[in-house]
Amino acid sequence: MAKIDDSVKKKVPELRFKGFTDDWEERKLKDIAQFNPKTVLPDEFEYVDLESVVGTEMISHRTESKDQAPSRAQRLAQKGDVFYQTVRPYQMNNYLYDLPYDNYVFSTGYAQMRPNIDSYFLLNSVQNKQFVQHVLDRSTGTSYPAINSSDLSNIEIHVPSKLSEQQKIGAFFQSIDDTIALHQRKLDLLKEQKKSYLQKMFPKNGAKVPELRFAGFADDWELRKSKELCTISTGKGNTQDKVDNGAYPFYVRSATIEKSDEYLYDQEAVLTIGDGVGTGKVYHYVNGKYNLHQRVYRMYDFKDVSAKYFYYYFSNNFYKRVMSMTAKTSVDSVRMEMIADMNIVFPSVKEQGNIVELFSNLDNTIALHQRKLDLLKEQKKGFLQKMFV
């Protein structure tokens, strides 16, 4: 017989703070929290809908009057309440209300729990992958699985018998969440900074110079069509050419970069997809060996502009062009002339170099913060698995 781990037998977590040895208790959520308490809404309030919470952070809210608010605006928050998103629970967009205001109202798309245990402990209990699976097992619907509050309230979780242990665990995850939120705000700020520079550092609406420019440059920028600045063609690969652990990047009709054991090209190029998800919105800069799908365009053999400069200008302006050339609300496909006849404005080679250096540095900083954020989220996942039963 396989040896049963002590933590499984004793109903204690694999990883635990020192000084605690008691078994955890199995409790139904309805026994440790009041569900959807009845309240009277204020005449005006801040409304939190299902799109307002991402992860465990509230990213938006809007002011509503009681008379004009959506019918789903029903759950008046009290400090310490935990709001569990009952629609598509696998997204794990759940929130602990810890603000000092009494005028926030949440959608009925959330189950409101007013716990008699530590609130942060409860929040992270319901973020646990094992708990989410219990919820999905009791959910109805395929595209938009959902669970009702009654079924949710009957799910059992394991809880430390001592409040002090709950509080230690809650405070630990609160610290992780605060660090994640801080890195997310830094990342968002960097992306906004890049967006602002992209708007100001390229000429707009037929202008010959940009609004924001490096010192020492005063000449007008030149204007040419893409086909005068580079060669344009499509790839030759097919979707079945992808290999899970291939040696070369394989650019296909989506933002996902696949792998291939073969490469078609060894060059510096700018790529954009010709159809599929994200048409007009997905761009790649590549310098080296790569494979390319037959419906992905490549621009290469540049003259008078650098490939990297073309990448920043093209990716910032091409979508607006293709949208102006279609009667629909989205772009179905890209035609060769959409790229070939697009006007490109550009400065001297030296000024291009300065612009490329600025945006490359921004991209590298954004990528570094994204990696840090991803690592923190993975660390949190690991702790959630080991610090709960």
mmCIF file of C-alpha atoms in Angstrom:
data_model
loop_
_atom_site.group_PDB
_atom_site.id
_atom_site.type_symbol
_atom_site.label_atom_id
_atom_site.label_comp_id
_atom_site.label_asym_id
_atom_site.label_seq_id
_atom_site.Cartn_x
_atom_site.Cartn_y
_atom_site.Cartn_z
ATOM 1 C CA MET A 1 0.000 0.000 0.000
ATOM 2 C CA ALA A 2 1.263 3.440 -0.925
ATOM 3 C CA LYS A 3 2.317 5.549 1.978
ATOM 4 C CA ILE A 4 -0.214 8.271 2.812
ATOM 5 C CA ASP A 5 1.356 11.620 3.437
ATOM 6 C CA ASP A 6 0.955 12.802 7.051
ATOM 7 C CA SER A 7 -0.537 16.099 5.886
ATOM 8 C CA VAL A 8 -3.334 14.193 4.116
ATOM 9 C CA LYS A 9 -4.088 11.985 7.142
ATOM 10 C CA LYS A 10 -4.034 14.835 9.651
ATOM 11 C CA LYS A 11 -5.876 17.374 7.471
ATOM 12 C CA VAL A 12 -3.120 19.927 7.718
ATOM 13 C CA PRO A 13 -1.356 21.810 4.896
ATOM 14 C CA GLU A 14 2.006 20.771 3.480
ATOM 15 C CA LEU A 15 3.509 24.156 4.372
ATOM 16 C CA ARG A 16 2.649 25.764 7.691
ATOM 17 C CA PHE A 17 3.747 28.543 10.042
ATOM 18 C CA LYS A 18 5.692 27.417 13.095
ATOM 19 C CA GLY A 19 3.822 26.926 16.325
ATOM 20 C CA PHE A 20 0.657 25.438 14.832
ATOM 21 C CA THR A 21 -0.032 21.695 14.964
ATOM 22 C CA ASP A 22 -3.829 21.290 15.309
ATOM 23 C CA ASP A 23 -5.842 19.631 12.567
ATOM 24 C CA TRP A 24 -7.829 21.947 10.329
ATOM 25 C CA GLU A 25 -11.622 21.752 10.534
ATOM 26 C CA GLU A 26 -13.885 20.995 7.593
ATOM 27 C CA ARG A 27 -16.621 23.656 7.380
ATOM 28 C CA LYS A 28 -19.303 24.577 4.868
ATOM 29 C CA LEU A 29 -19.030 28.135 3.601
ATOM 30 C CA LYS A 30 -22.509 28.934 4.919
ATOM 31 C CA ASP A 31 -21.280 28.055 8.433
ATOM 32 C CA ILE A 32 -18.398 30.520 8.297
ATOM 33 C CA ALA A 33 -20.023 33.364 6.348
ATOM 34 C CA GLN A 34 -23.375 35.049 5.886
ATOM 35 C CA PHE A 35 -24.392 34.949 2.231
ATOM 36 C CA ASN A 36 -25.910 37.918 0.381
ATOM 37 C CA PRO A 37 -27.054 39.896 3.448
ATOM 38 C CA LYS A 38 -30.135 42.039 2.888
ATOM 39 C CA THR A 39 -29.446 45.777 2.709
ATOM 40 C CA VAL A 40 -31.001 49.066 1.640
ATOM 41 C CA LEU A 41 -29.112 50.753 -1.185
ATOM 42 C CA PRO A 42 -28.077 54.422 -0.893
ATOM 43 C CA ASP A 43 -29.536 56.918 -3.385
ATOM 44 C CA GLU A 44 -26.164 57.165 -5.143
ATOM 45 C CA PHE A 45 -23.333 54.650 -5.098
ATOM 46 C CA GLU A 46 -20.238 53.269 -6.813
ATOM 47 C CA TYR A 47 -21.212 50.238 -8.905
ATOM 48 C CA VAL A 48 -18.857 47.266 -9.324
ATOM 49 C CA ASP A 49 -19.765 44.923 -12.187
ATOM 50 C CA LEU A 50 -18.183 41.659 -13.354
ATOM 51 C CA GLU A 51 -15.585 43.481 -15.483
ATOM 52 C CA SER A 52 -14.498 45.671 -12.563
ATOM 53 C CA VAL A 53 -12.422 43.010 -10.772
ATOM 54 C CA VAL A 54 -9.364 41.311 -12.272
ATOM 55 C CA GLY A 55 -7.578 38.756 -10.109
ATOM 56 C CA THR A 56 -8.092 40.096 -6.599
ATOM 57 C CA GLU A 57 -7.931 43.783 -7.539
ATOM 58 C CA MET A 58 -10.731 46.219 -8.345
ATOM 59 C CA ILE A 59 -9.672 48.031 -11.513
ATOM 60 C CA SER A 60 -12.786 50.166 -12.071
ATOM 61 C CA HIS A 61 -16.174 51.266 -10.767
ATOM 62 C CA ARG A 62 -18.736 53.819 -11.853
ATOM 63 C CA THR A 63 -21.182 56.157 -10.141
ATOM 64 C CA GLU A 64 -24.853 55.169 -10.410
ATOM 65 C CA SER A 65 -28.092 56.494 -8.949
ATOM 66 C CA LYS A 66 -30.473 54.078 -7.287
ATOM 67 C CA ASP A 67 -33.226 54.866 -9.821
ATOM 68 C CA GLN A 68 -31.076 54.456 -12.936
ATOM 69 C CA ALA A 69 -28.708 51.658 -11.872
ATOM 70 C CA PRO A 70 -28.736 48.208 -13.508
ATOM 71 C CA SER A 71 -31.094 45.741 -11.830
ATOM 72 C CA ARG A 72 -28.071 43.580 -10.907
ATOM 73 C CA ALA A 73 -26.722 46.319 -8.620
ATOM 74 C CA GLN A 74 -27.871 44.776 -5.324
ATOM 75 C CA ARG A 75 -24.969 43.857 -3.038
ATOM 76 C CA LEU A 76 -23.992 46.715 -0.714
ATOM 77 C CA ALA A 77 -20.434 46.139 0.511
ATOM 78 C CA GLN A 78 -19.253 46.243 4.100
ATOM 79 C CA LYS A 79 -15.585 46.212 5.065
ATOM 80 C CA GLY A 80 -14.351 42.621 5.260
ATOM 81 C CA ASP A 81 -16.901 41.210 2.782
ATOM 82 C CA VAL A 82 -15.606 38.728 0.209
ATOM 83 C CA PHE A 83 -17.197 38.871 -3.250
ATOM 84 C CA TYR A 84 -17.012 35.646 -5.256
ATOM 85 C CA GLN A 85 -17.650 35.847 -8.990
ATOM 86 C CA THR A 86 -20.203 33.114 -9.688
ATOM 87 C CA VAL A 87 -19.983 33.382 -13.495
ATOM 88 C CA ARG A 88 -16.924 31.750 -15.121
ATOM 89 C CA PRO A 89 -15.362 31.047 -11.714
ATOM 90 C CA TYR A 90 -12.228 29.628 -13.375
ATOM 91 C CA GLN A 91 -11.166 33.252 -13.991
ATOM 92 C CA MET A 92 -10.766 33.652 -10.212
ATOM 93 C CA ASN A 93 -11.750 37.331 -10.232
ATOM 94 C CA ASN A 94 -12.743 37.661 -6.577
ATOM 95 C CA TYR A 95 -12.451 40.620 -4.253
ATOM 96 C CA LEU A 96 -12.118 41.395 -0.572
ATOM 97 C CA TYR A 97 -13.753 44.747 0.157
ATOM 98 C CA ASP A 98 -11.365 46.603 2.448
ATOM 99 C CA LEU A 99 -12.206 50.222 1.634
ATOM 100 C CA PRO A 100 -13.418 52.715 4.281
ATOM 101 C CA TYR A 101 -16.563 53.636 2.323
ATOM 102 C CA ASP A 102 -20.173 52.516 2.711
ATOM 103 C CA ASN A 103 -21.389 53.315 -0.811
ATOM 104 C CA TYR A 104 -19.976 50.508 -2.989
ATOM 105 C CA VAL A 105 -22.537 48.170 -4.547
ATOM 106 C CA PHE A 106 -21.605 44.952 -6.337
ATOM 107 C CA SER A 107 -23.429 43.080 -9.092
ATOM 108 C CA THR A 108 -25.492 39.993 -8.288
ATOM 109 C CA GLY A 109 -22.959 38.214 -10.490
ATOM 110 C CA TYR A 110 -20.983 38.025 -7.236
ATOM 111 C CA ALA A 111 -21.912 35.969 -4.189
ATOM 112 C CA GLN A 112 -21.396 38.233 -1.174
ATOM 113 C CA MET A 113 -19.888 36.533 1.873
ATOM 114 C CA ARG A 114 -19.667 38.244 5.258
ATOM 115 C CA PRO A 115 -17.261 35.933 7.123
ATOM 116 C CA ASN A 116 -16.952 35.156 10.810
ATOM 117 C CA ILE A 117 -13.393 33.971 10.140
ATOM 118 C CA ASP A 118 -10.431 35.995 8.849
ATOM 119 C CA SER A 119 -11.480 37.659 5.594
ATOM 120 C CA TYR A 120 -8.108 37.361 3.872
ATOM 121 C CA PHE A 121 -7.922 33.680 4.760
ATOM 122 C CA LEU A 122 -11.347 33.138 3.177
ATOM 123 C CA LEU A 123 -10.408 35.105 0.055
ATOM 124 C CA ASN A 124 -7.360 32.949 -0.569
ATOM 125 C CA SER A 125 -9.213 29.748 0.269
ATOM 126 C CA VAL A 126 -11.583 30.436 -2.614
ATOM 127 C CA GLN A 127 -8.635 31.319 -4.896
ATOM 128 C CA ASN A 128 -7.225 27.840 -4.344
ATOM 129 C CA LYS A 129 -7.227 25.674 -7.487
ATOM 130 C CA GLN A 130 -8.817 22.762 -5.623
ATOM 131 C CA PHE A 131 -11.701 24.955 -4.453
ATOM 132 C CA VAL A 132 -12.245 26.316 -7.974
ATOM 133 C CA GLN A 133 -12.562 22.740 -9.236
ATOM 134 C CA HIS A 134 -15.221 22.024 -6.591
ATOM 135 C CA VAL A 135 -17.112 25.073 -7.860
ATOM 136 C CA LEU A 136 -16.814 24.041 -11.516
ATOM 137 C CA ASP A 137 -18.089 20.539 -10.642
ATOM 138 C CA ARG A 138 -21.273 22.168 -9.311
ATOM 139 C CA SER A 139 -21.628 24.794 -12.054
ATOM 140 C CA THR A 140 -24.105 24.723 -14.926
ATOM 141 C CA GLY A 141 -23.516 25.862 -18.507
ATOM 142 C CA THR A 142 -20.558 25.263 -20.834
ATOM 143 C CA SER A 143 -19.627 28.589 -22.465
ATOM 144 C CA TYR A 144 -20.403 30.572 -19.311
ATOM 145 C CA PRO A 145 -20.386 28.108 -16.404
ATOM 146 C CA ALA A 146 -22.008 29.548 -13.287
ATOM 147 C CA ILE A 147 -22.897 28.472 -9.776
ATOM 148 C CA ASN A 148 -25.730 29.837 -7.640
ATOM 149 C CA SER A 149 -25.107 31.165 -4.138
ATOM 150 C CA SER A 150 -26.975 28.295 -2.486
ATOM 151 C CA ASP A 151 -24.783 25.615 -4.090
ATOM 152 C CA LEU A 152 -21.669 27.687 -3.396
ATOM 153 C CA SER A 153 -22.580 28.012 0.284
ATOM 154 C CA ASN A 154 -22.662 24.225 0.678
ATOM 155 C CA ILE A 155 -19.072 23.689 -0.497
ATOM 156 C CA GLU A 156 -16.725 22.705 2.314
ATOM 157 C CA ILE A 157 -13.291 24.142 2.986
ATOM 158 C CA HIS A 158 -10.675 23.374 5.625
ATOM 159 C CA VAL A 159 -10.124 26.086 8.216
ATOM 160 C CA PRO A 160 -7.525 26.370 11.017
ATOM 161 C CA SER A 161 -9.198 26.143 14.395
ATOM 162 C CA LYS A 162 -7.130 29.056 15.712
ATOM 163 C CA LEU A 163 -7.934 32.553 14.454
ATOM 164 C CA SER A 164 -4.262 33.506 14.853
ATOM 165 C CA GLU A 165 -3.257 30.944 12.194
ATOM 166 C CA GLN A 166 -5.979 32.178 9.848
ATOM 167 C CA GLN A 167 -4.701 35.735 10.328
ATOM 168 C CA LYS A 168 -1.074 34.788 9.669
ATOM 169 C CA ILE A 169 -2.021 33.049 6.421
ATOM 170 C CA GLY A 170 -4.335 35.905 5.426
ATOM 171 C CA ALA A 171 -1.665 38.544 6.093
ATOM 172 C CA PHE A 172 0.921 36.523 4.145
ATOM 173 C CA PHE A 173 -1.246 36.413 1.021
ATOM 174 C CA GLN A 174 -2.319 40.023 1.471
ATOM 175 C CA SER A 175 1.366 40.971 1.291
ATOM 176 C CA ILE A 176 1.791 38.927 -1.905
ATOM 177 C CA ASP A 177 -1.320 40.512 -3.445
ATOM 178 C CA ASP A 178 -0.073 44.010 -2.555
ATOM 179 C CA THR A 179 3.268 43.259 -4.241
ATOM 180 C CA ILE A 180 1.515 41.883 -7.331
ATOM 181 C CA ALA A 181 -0.728 44.972 -7.483
ATOM 182 C CA LEU A 182 2.319 47.248 -7.173
ATOM 183 C CA HIS A 183 4.115 45.515 -10.054
ATOM 184 C CA GLN A 184 0.914 45.554 -12.122
ATOM 185 C CA ARG A 185 0.576 49.312 -11.625
ATOM 186 C CA LYS A 186 4.225 49.825 -12.625
ATOM 187 C CA LEU A 187 3.649 47.712 -15.731
ATOM 188 C CA ASP A 188 0.459 49.587 -16.637
ATOM 189 C CA LEU A 189 2.250 52.912 -16.165
ATOM 190 C CA LEU A 190 5.086 51.840 -18.472
ATOM 191 C CA LYS A 191 2.601 50.733 -21.139
ATOM 192 C CA GLU A 192 0.780 54.056 -20.886
ATOM 193 C CA GLN A 193 4.102 55.873 -21.136
ATOM 194 C CA LYS A 194 4.961 53.958 -24.306
ATOM 195 C CA LYS A 195 1.503 54.642 -25.747
ATOM 196 C CA SER A 196 1.947 58.367 -25.079
ATOM 197 C CA TYR A 197 5.368 58.428 -26.759
ATOM 198 C CA LEU A 198 3.985 56.551 -29.767
ATOM 199 C CA GLN A 199 1.302 59.207 -30.176
ATOM 200 C CA LYS A 200 3.690 62.140 -29.824
ATOM 201 C CA MET A 201 6.918 60.986 -31.503
ATOM 202 C CA PHE A 202 5.494 60.331 -34.975
ATOM 203 C CA PRO A 203 3.911 63.064 -37.175
ATOM 204 C CA LYS A 204 0.116 63.079 -37.283
ATOM 205 C CA ASN A 205 -2.460 64.043 -39.902
ATOM 206 C CA GLY A 206 -0.066 64.986 -42.683
ATOM 207 C CA ALA A 207 2.354 66.931 -40.469
ATOM 208 C CA LYS A 208 6.019 66.850 -41.458
ATOM 209 C CA VAL A 209 7.432 66.824 -37.922
ATOM 210 C CA PRO A 210 6.279 65.147 -34.702
ATOM 211 C CA GLU A 211 4.929 66.894 -31.602
ATOM 212 C CA LEU A 212 7.801 65.556 -29.454
ATOM 213 C CA ARG A 213 11.334 65.330 -30.811
ATOM 214 C CA PHE A 214 14.910 64.718 -29.690
ATOM 215 C CA ALA A 215 17.058 67.847 -29.372
ATOM 216 C CA GLY A 216 19.297 68.664 -32.325
ATOM 217 C CA PHE A 217 16.872 67.621 -35.089
ATOM 218 C CA ALA A 218 14.891 70.154 -37.126
ATOM 219 C CA ASP A 219 14.538 68.793 -40.682
ATOM 220 C CA ASP A 220 11.171 67.780 -42.114
ATOM 221 C CA TRP A 221 10.490 64.051 -42.238
ATOM 222 C CA GLU A 222 10.209 62.272 -45.597
ATOM 223 C CA LEU A 223 7.129 60.448 -46.854
ATOM 224 C CA ARG A 224 7.196 57.280 -48.987
ATOM 225 C CA LYS A 225 5.004 54.257 -49.594
ATOM 226 C CA SER A 226 5.917 50.970 -47.906
ATOM 227 C CA LYS A 227 6.660 49.311 -51.262
ATOM 228 C CA GLU A 228 9.385 51.935 -51.871
ATOM 229 C CA LEU A 229 11.085 51.151 -48.581
ATOM 230 C CA CYS A 230 11.028 47.349 -48.426
ATOM 231 C CA THR A 231 10.103 44.088 -50.145
ATOM 232 C CA ILE A 232 6.740 42.607 -49.176
ATOM 233 C CA SER A 233 5.640 38.962 -49.462
ATOM 234 C CA THR A 234 3.968 36.173 -47.503
ATOM 235 C CA GLY A 235 5.356 32.958 -46.022
ATOM 236 C CA LYS A 236 5.009 29.395 -47.328
ATOM 237 C CA GLY A 237 4.378 27.357 -44.190
ATOM 238 C CA ASN A 238 1.221 25.542 -43.108
ATOM 239 C CA THR A 239 -0.253 25.078 -39.629
ATOM 240 C CA GLN A 240 0.741 21.395 -39.626
ATOM 241 C CA ASP A 241 4.401 22.444 -39.796
ATOM 242 C CA LYS A 242 4.392 23.360 -36.106
ATOM 243 C CA VAL A 243 6.291 21.127 -33.676
ATOM 244 C CA ASP A 244 5.973 21.413 -29.892
ATOM 245 C CA ASN A 245 9.698 21.561 -29.199
ATOM 246 C CA GLY A 246 10.956 22.862 -32.533
ATOM 247 C CA ALA A 247 14.216 24.750 -32.858
ATOM 248 C CA TYR A 248 12.872 27.806 -34.685
ATOM 249 C CA PRO A 249 10.048 30.291 -34.095
ATOM 250 C CA PHE A 250 7.075 29.710 -36.401
ATOM 251 C CA TYR A 251 4.867 32.768 -36.929
ATOM 252 C CA VAL A 252 1.266 31.817 -37.643
ATOM 253 C CA ARG A 253 -2.129 33.554 -37.921
ATOM 254 C CA SER A 254 -2.361 34.542 -34.248
ATOM 255 C CA ALA A 255 -0.375 36.294 -31.531
ATOM 256 C CA THR A 256 0.940 32.890 -30.395
ATOM 257 C CA ILE A 257 4.413 32.080 -31.681
ATOM 258 C CA GLU A 258 4.641 28.374 -32.464
ATOM 259 C CA LYS A 259 7.771 26.259 -33.024
ATOM 260 C CA SER A 260 9.107 24.448 -36.102
ATOM 261 C CA ASP A 261 12.010 22.139 -36.909
ATOM 262 C CA GLU A 262 12.571 24.004 -40.177
ATOM 263 C CA TYR A 263 13.200 27.622 -41.035
ATOM 264 C CA LEU A 264 12.277 29.376 -44.269
ATOM 265 C CA TYR A 265 14.132 32.640 -43.767
ATOM 266 C CA ASP A 266 17.209 34.022 -42.027
ATOM 267 C CA GLN A 267 16.799 37.776 -42.014
ATOM 268 C CA GLU A 268 15.639 40.919 -40.250
ATOM 269 C CA ALA A 269 11.939 41.434 -40.928
ATOM 270 C CA VAL A 270 8.636 42.885 -39.733
ATOM 271 C CA LEU A 271 5.651 40.537 -39.724
ATOM 272 C CA THR A 272 1.880 40.944 -39.514
ATOM 273 C CA ILE A 273 -0.869 38.355 -39.845
ATOM 274 C CA GLY A 274 -3.049 38.345 -42.976
ATOM 275 C CA ASP A 275 -6.212 36.908 -41.442
ATOM 276 C CA GLY A 276 -7.506 35.185 -38.323
ATOM 277 C CA VAL A 277 -7.755 36.368 -34.736
ATOM 278 C CA GLY A 278 -6.096 39.744 -34.224
ATOM 279 C CA THR A 279 -5.857 40.744 -37.882
ATOM 280 C CA GLY A 280 -4.405 44.227 -38.036
ATOM 281 C CA LYS A 281 -3.306 44.036 -34.393
ATOM 282 C CA VAL A 282 -0.521 41.425 -34.287
ATOM 283 C CA TYR A 283 3.023 42.443 -35.241
ATOM 284 C CA HIS A 284 6.447 40.890 -34.795
ATOM 285 C CA TYR A 285 9.997 42.098 -35.261
ATOM 286 C CA VAL A 286 12.354 39.234 -36.055
ATOM 287 C CA ASN A 287 16.093 39.085 -36.712
ATOM 288 C CA GLY A 288 17.338 35.570 -37.422
ATOM 289 C CA LYS A 289 16.008 32.201 -38.572
ATOM 290 C CA TYR A 290 12.246 31.645 -38.594
ATOM 291 C CA ASN A 291 9.375 29.821 -40.268
ATOM 292 C CA LEU A 292 6.369 31.710 -41.618
ATOM 293 C CA HIS A 293 2.762 30.754 -42.352
ATOM 294 C CA GLN A 294 1.511 31.401 -45.880
ATOM 295 C CA ARG A 295 -1.026 33.957 -44.597
ATOM 296 C CA VAL A 296 1.471 36.038 -42.650
ATOM 297 C CA TYR A 297 3.091 39.018 -44.391
ATOM 298 C CA ARG A 298 6.780 39.834 -44.100
ATOM 299 C CA MET A 299 8.488 43.131 -44.853
ATOM 300 C CA TYR A 300 12.255 42.866 -45.396
ATOM 301 C CA ASP A 301 15.260 44.238 -47.344
ATOM 302 C CA PHE A 302 14.694 47.754 -46.017
ATOM 303 C CA LYS A 303 16.235 50.854 -47.525
ATOM 304 C CA ASP A 304 16.304 54.388 -46.064
ATOM 305 C CA VAL A 305 14.566 53.121 -42.923
ATOM 306 C CA SER A 306 15.722 50.582 -40.373
ATOM 307 C CA ALA A 307 13.602 47.469 -39.847
ATOM 308 C CA LYS A 308 13.101 48.359 -36.194
ATOM 309 C CA TYR A 309 11.959 51.897 -37.031
ATOM 310 C CA PHE A 310 9.546 50.511 -39.620
ATOM 311 C CA TYR A 311 8.231 48.067 -37.001
ATOM 312 C CA TYR A 312 7.395 50.822 -34.507
ATOM 313 C CA TYR A 313 5.828 53.127 -37.103
ATOM 314 C CA PHE A 314 3.915 50.387 -38.929
ATOM 315 C CA SER A 315 2.561 48.662 -35.805
ATOM 316 C CA ASN A 316 1.366 52.014 -34.455
ATOM 317 C CA ASN A 317 -0.470 53.092 -37.630
ATOM 318 C CA PHE A 318 -1.455 50.100 -39.759
ATOM 319 C CA TYR A 319 -4.643 49.160 -37.893
ATOM 320 C CA LYS A 320 -6.090 52.656 -38.364
ATOM 321 C CA ARG A 321 -5.400 52.349 -42.091
ATOM 322 C CA VAL A 322 -7.034 48.952 -42.580
ATOM 323 C CA MET A 323 -10.056 49.977 -40.485
ATOM 324 C CA SER A 324 -10.546 52.990 -42.776
ATOM 325 C CA MET A 325 -10.558 50.576 -45.744
ATOM 326 C CA THR A 326 -13.271 48.236 -44.455
ATOM 327 C CA ALA A 327 -16.998 48.797 -43.890
ATOM 328 C CA LYS A 328 -17.072 46.296 -41.037
ATOM 329 C CA THR A 329 -16.316 46.756 -37.347
ATOM 330 C CA SER A 330 -13.369 44.348 -37.551
ATOM 331 C CA VAL A 331 -10.752 43.439 -40.141
ATOM 332 C CA ASP A 332 -11.315 40.047 -41.780
ATOM 333 C CA SER A 333 -8.151 39.965 -43.869
ATOM 334 C CA VAL A 334 -5.239 42.060 -45.080
ATOM 335 C CA ARG A 335 -4.643 42.581 -48.791
ATOM 336 C CA MET A 336 -1.182 43.216 -50.219
ATOM 337 C CA GLU A 337 -2.032 46.768 -51.356
ATOM 338 C CA MET A 338 -3.072 47.700 -47.808
ATOM 339 C CA ILE A 339 0.575 47.303 -46.831
ATOM 340 C CA ALA A 340 2.288 48.246 -50.099
ATOM 341 C CA ASP A 341 0.498 51.591 -50.570
ATOM 342 C CA MET A 342 0.628 52.692 -46.933
ATOM 343 C CA ASN A 343 2.380 56.030 -46.409
ATOM 344 C CA ILE A 344 5.394 55.874 -44.092
ATOM 345 C CA VAL A 345 6.982 59.034 -42.710
ATOM 346 C CA PHE A 346 10.532 58.868 -41.427
ATOM 347 C CA PRO A 347 13.411 61.115 -40.302
ATOM 348 C CA SER A 348 17.163 60.835 -40.847
ATOM 349 C CA VAL A 349 18.916 57.570 -40.049
ATOM 350 C CA LYS A 350 20.422 59.111 -36.911
ATOM 351 C CA GLU A 351 17.047 60.316 -35.589
ATOM 352 C CA GLN A 352 15.526 56.930 -36.408
ATOM 353 C CA GLY A 353 18.236 55.361 -34.276
ATOM 354 C CA ASN A 354 17.346 57.563 -31.300
ATOM 355 C CA ILE A 355 13.649 56.716 -31.641
ATOM 356 C CA VAL A 356 14.370 52.997 -31.922
ATOM 357 C CA GLU A 357 16.652 53.083 -28.874
ATOM 358 C CA LEU A 358 13.952 54.819 -26.789
ATOM 359 C CA PHE A 359 11.235 52.311 -27.684
ATOM 360 C CA SER A 360 13.554 49.306 -27.451
ATOM 361 C CA ASN A 361 14.540 50.333 -23.929
ATOM 362 C CA LEU A 362 10.878 50.786 -23.017
ATOM 363 C CA ASP A 363 10.014 47.354 -24.461
ATOM 364 C CA ASN A 364 12.851 45.722 -22.528
ATOM 365 C CA THR A 365 11.733 47.379 -19.278
ATOM 366 C CA ILE A 366 8.112 46.345 -19.907
ATOM 367 C CA ALA A 367 9.225 42.761 -20.602
ATOM 368 C CA LEU A 368 11.300 42.722 -17.387
ATOM 369 C CA HIS A 369 8.345 43.910 -15.279
ATOM 370 C CA GLN A 370 6.066 41.399 -17.014
ATOM 371 C CA ARG A 371 8.456 38.563 -16.135
ATOM 372 C CA LYS A 372 8.591 39.722 -12.506
ATOM 373 C CA LEU A 373 4.801 39.889 -12.389
ATOM 374 C CA ASP A 374 4.418 36.430 -13.951
ATOM 375 C CA LEU A 375 6.932 35.006 -11.452
ATOM 376 C CA LEU A 376 5.052 36.518 -8.497
ATOM 377 C CA LYS A 377 1.776 35.043 -9.761
ATOM 378 C CA GLU A 378 3.390 31.618 -10.143
ATOM 379 C CA GLN A 379 4.833 31.863 -6.632
ATOM 380 C CA LYS A 380 1.390 32.707 -5.292
ATOM 381 C CA LYS A 381 -0.075 29.658 -7.074
ATOM 382 C CA GLY A 382 2.563 27.473 -5.464
ATOM 383 C CA PHE A 383 1.847 28.834 -1.987
ATOM 384 C CA LEU A 384 -1.913 28.429 -2.494
ATOM 385 C CA GLN A 385 -1.381 24.733 -3.267
ATOM 386 C CA LYS A 386 0.884 24.117 -0.282
ATOM 387 C CA MET A 387 -0.609 26.322 2.423
ATOM 388 C CA PHE A 388 -4.221 25.112 2.205
ATOM 389 C CA VAL A 389 -5.694 21.661 2.712
#
